[in-house]
CSV table of C-alpha atoms and ligand atoms in Angstrom, one decimal:
chain,number,residue,atom,x,y,z
A,1,MET,CA,-7.1,14.4,7.4
A,2,GLU,CA,-6.8,10.9,6.2
A,3,ASN,CA,-5.6,7.9,8.4
A,4,CYS,CA,-6.2,10.4,11.5
A,5,LEU,CA,-7.9,8.1,14.0
A,6,PHE,CA,-10.0,11.4,15.3
A,7,CYS,CA,-11.0,12.2,12.4
A,8,LYS,CA,-12.3,8.9,11.5
A,9,ILE,CA,-14.5,9.3,14.7
A,10,ILE,CA,-15.6,12.9,13.7
A,11,LYS,CA,-16.9,11.4,10.0
A,12,GLY,CA,-18.6,8.5,12.0
A,13,GLU,CA,-16.0,5.6,10.4
A,14,ILE,CA,-15.1,4.4,13.6
A,15,PRO,CA,-17.6,4.4,16.9
A,16,ALA,CA,-17.2,6.3,19.3
A,17,SER,CA,-19.4,6.5,22.8
A,18,LYS,CA,-20.3,10.6,22.1
A,19,ILE,CA,-21.5,12.5,25.4
A,20,TYR,CA,-21.6,16.2,23.2
A,21,GLU,CA,-21.4,17.5,19.5
A,22,ASP,CA,-21.7,20.9,18.0
A,23,ASP,CA,-20.3,22.3,14.9
A,24,ASP,CA,-16.9,22.9,15.7
A,25,PHE,CA,-16.2,20.0,18.9
A,26,ILE,CA,-17.2,16.4,19.6
A,27,CYS,CA,-16.7,15.1,23.1
A,28,ILE,CA,-16.4,11.4,23.5
A,29,LEU,CA,-15.6,8.8,26.6
A,30,ASP,CA,-11.7,7.8,26.5
A,31,ILE,CA,-11.7,4.1,25.8
A,32,ASN,CA,-9.1,3.5,28.2
A,33,PRO,CA,-10.4,5.5,30.9
A,34,VAL,CA,-8.2,7.0,33.8
A,35,SER,CA,-12.0,7.3,35.7
A,36,LYS,CA,-15.0,7.1,35.2
A,37,GLY,CA,-16.1,9.6,32.9
A,38,HIS,CA,-12.7,10.3,31.4
A,39,PHE,CA,-13.6,12.0,28.2
A,40,LEU,CA,-12.1,14.2,25.2
A,41,CYS,CA,-13.1,17.1,23.7
A,42,ILE,CA,-11.5,16.9,20.1
A,43,SER,CA,-11.6,19.7,17.6
A,44,LYS,CA,-13.3,18.6,14.8
A,45,GLU,CA,-10.8,20.7,12.7
A,46,HIS,CA,-8.0,18.8,12.2
A,47,PHE,CA,-5.1,20.2,14.1
A,48,GLU,CA,-2.1,18.5,15.4
A,49,THR,CA,-0.9,20.6,18.8
A,50,LEU,CA,-2.2,23.2,20.2
A,51,GLU,CA,0.4,25.2,18.7
A,52,ASP,CA,-1.1,25.1,15.2
A,53,ALA,CA,-5.0,25.5,16.4
A,54,SER,CA,-6.6,28.6,15.5
A,55,ASP,CA,-7.4,31.1,18.4
A,56,ASP,CA,-11.2,30.6,17.8
A,57,VAL,CA,-10.8,26.8,18.6
A,58,LEU,CA,-9.0,27.7,21.8
A,59,HIS,CA,-11.2,30.1,22.8
A,60,LYS,CA,-14.1,28.1,22.8
A,61,ILE,CA,-12.5,24.7,24.1
A,62,LEU,CA,-12.3,25.3,27.3
A,63,LEU,CA,-15.7,26.8,27.1
A,64,VAL,CA,-17.4,23.5,25.6
A,65,ILE,CA,-15.6,22.0,28.7
A,66,LYS,CA,-16.7,24.2,31.4
A,67,GLN,CA,-20.3,23.9,30.1
A,68,LEU,CA,-20.1,20.0,30.7
A,69,ILE,CA,-19.0,20.0,34.0
A,70,PRO,CA,-22.6,20.8,35.9
A,71,LYS,CA,-24.0,17.2,34.1
A,72,LEU,CA,-21.0,15.5,34.9
A,73,LYS,CA,-21.8,16.6,38.8
A,74,GLU,CA,-25.3,15.7,38.3
A,75,GLU,CA,-25.4,12.5,36.4
A,76,LEU,CA,-21.9,10.8,38.1
A,77,GLY,CA,-21.3,12.7,41.0
A,78,ILE,CA,-17.8,14.1,40.0
A,79,GLU,CA,-16.3,15.9,42.6
A,80,GLY,CA,-13.5,17.7,40.7
A,81,PHE,CA,-11.4,17.4,37.8
A,82,ASN,CA,-8.4,17.3,36.1
A,83,ILE,CA,-7.6,18.4,32.6
A,84,LEU,CA,-4.4,17.1,30.6
A,85,GLN,CA,-3.6,18.4,27.3
A,86,ASN,CA,-0.6,16.5,25.4
A,87,ASN,CA,1.8,18.1,22.7
A,88,HIS,CA,4.4,16.1,20.7
A,89,LYS,CA,4.8,12.5,21.1
A,90,ILE,CA,7.6,13.6,23.7
A,91,SER,CA,4.5,15.0,26.0
A,92,GLY,CA,2.6,11.0,25.4
A,93,GLN,CA,0.6,12.4,22.8
A,94,GLU,CA,-0.5,9.5,21.1
A,95,VAL,CA,-2.7,10.8,18.7
A,96,PRO,CA,-1.7,13.7,16.7
A,97,HIS,CA,-5.3,15.8,16.4
A,98,LEU,CA,-5.9,18.3,18.8
A,99,HIS,CA,-7.5,17.1,21.7
A,100,VAL,CA,-8.1,17.8,26.1
A,101,HIS,CA,-8.7,14.8,28.4
A,102,ILE,CA,-11.3,15.6,30.9
A,103,ILE,CA,-10.6,13.4,34.0
A,104,PRO,CA,-13.4,13.3,36.6
A,105,ARG,CA,-12.3,13.3,40.3
A,106,TYR,CA,-13.7,11.0,43.2
A,107,SER,CA,-12.9,10.9,46.5
A,108,ASP,CA,-12.5,6.9,46.6
A,109,ASP,CA,-10.7,7.1,42.6
A,110,ASP,CA,-7.6,5.1,42.1
A,111,ALA,CA,-6.5,7.7,39.6
A,112,ASP,CA,-2.6,9.0,40.4
A,113,ILE,CA,-2.2,12.3,38.5
A,114,LYS,CA,0.6,14.0,40.1
A,115,LEU,CA,3.8,16.3,39.0
A,116,ILE,CA,6.2,14.4,40.2
A,117,ARG,CA,9.7,16.2,40.5
A,118,THR,CA,12.7,13.7,41.0
A,119,SER,CA,15.1,15.9,41.6
A,120,ASP,CA,16.0,19.6,42.7
A,121,GLU,CA,17.9,20.0,39.4
A,122,HIS,CA,15.4,22.3,37.7
A,123,ALA,CA,14.7,24.4,40.7
A,124,LYS,CA,17.5,27.1,39.8
A,125,ASP,CA,18.3,29.8,37.3
A,126,PHE,CA,14.7,31.0,37.9
A,127,ASP,CA,15.9,34.8,37.3
A,128,ALA,CA,18.2,34.0,34.4
A,129,ILE,CA,14.9,32.0,32.4
A,130,SER,CA,12.5,34.8,33.8
A,131,GLN,CA,15.0,37.4,31.9
A,132,LYS,CA,14.8,35.5,28.5
A,133,PHE,CA,11.2,36.0,28.4
A,134,LEU,CA,10.9,39.5,29.5
A,135,ASN,CA,13.9,41.0,27.7
B,1,AMP,P1,-3.3,11.5,23.8
B,1,AMP,O1,-2.0,10.5,24.4
B,1,AMP,O2,-3.3,12.8,24.8
B,1,AMP,O3,-3.0,11.4,22.5
B,1,AMP,O4,-4.4,10.8,24.2
B,1,AMP,C1,-5.1,9.9,23.3
B,1,AMP,C2,-6.5,9.3,23.7
B,1,AMP,O5,-6.9,8.5,22.9
B,1,AMP,C3,-6.0,8.0,24.8
B,1,AMP,O6,-6.3,8.4,26.0
B,1,AMP,C4,-6.5,6.9,24.4
B,1,AMP,O7,-6.8,5.6,25.5
B,1,AMP,C5,-7.5,7.4,23.4
B,1,AMP,N1,-8.2,6.7,22.3
B,1,AMP,C6,-7.4,6.0,21.1
B,1,AMP,N2,-8.4,5.3,20.5
B,1,AMP,C7,-9.9,5.7,21.0
B,1,AMP,C8,-11.0,5.3,20.6
B,1,AMP,N3,-10.8,4.5,19.4
B,1,AMP,N4,-12.0,5.8,21.4
B,1,AMP,C9,-11.4,6.7,22.4
B,1,AMP,N5,-10.7,6.9,22.9
B,1,AMP,C10,-9.4,6.2,22.0
């Protein structure tokens, strides 16, 4: 896709710090990392969001990530990791090309990744919402 930052990185037109590549994915270090080793797993095929992505790519992407975890443990000493995947601008997606963030965690890191509830407003109507899906 023309004018897509990640497509340009995939084509080698923009440099990036690559840690993995296969026929379907490239993994690069995030240029603005939340923690040491924060990387992005990017599909080579251009899909804007998870909704648009092929089943095949979605099946494979977590397996690629899983296979890199032992190396992150070995080489960087990561103790855990968060996975984040933004879809659409409202969620904070800056680059409209399917990618997953893998954010290594260390006992002494300063990463602040939390689900923050600012009110109880949404803690209601559970049955009504659930019925909308089940009916
Ligand atoms: P998102 O907000 O989920 O779309 O995340 C996009 C991510 O891409 C951000 O964390 C950026 O720091 C990262 N990013 C932007 N430009 C580059 C680049 N040239 N190389 C590596 N990562 C980048």
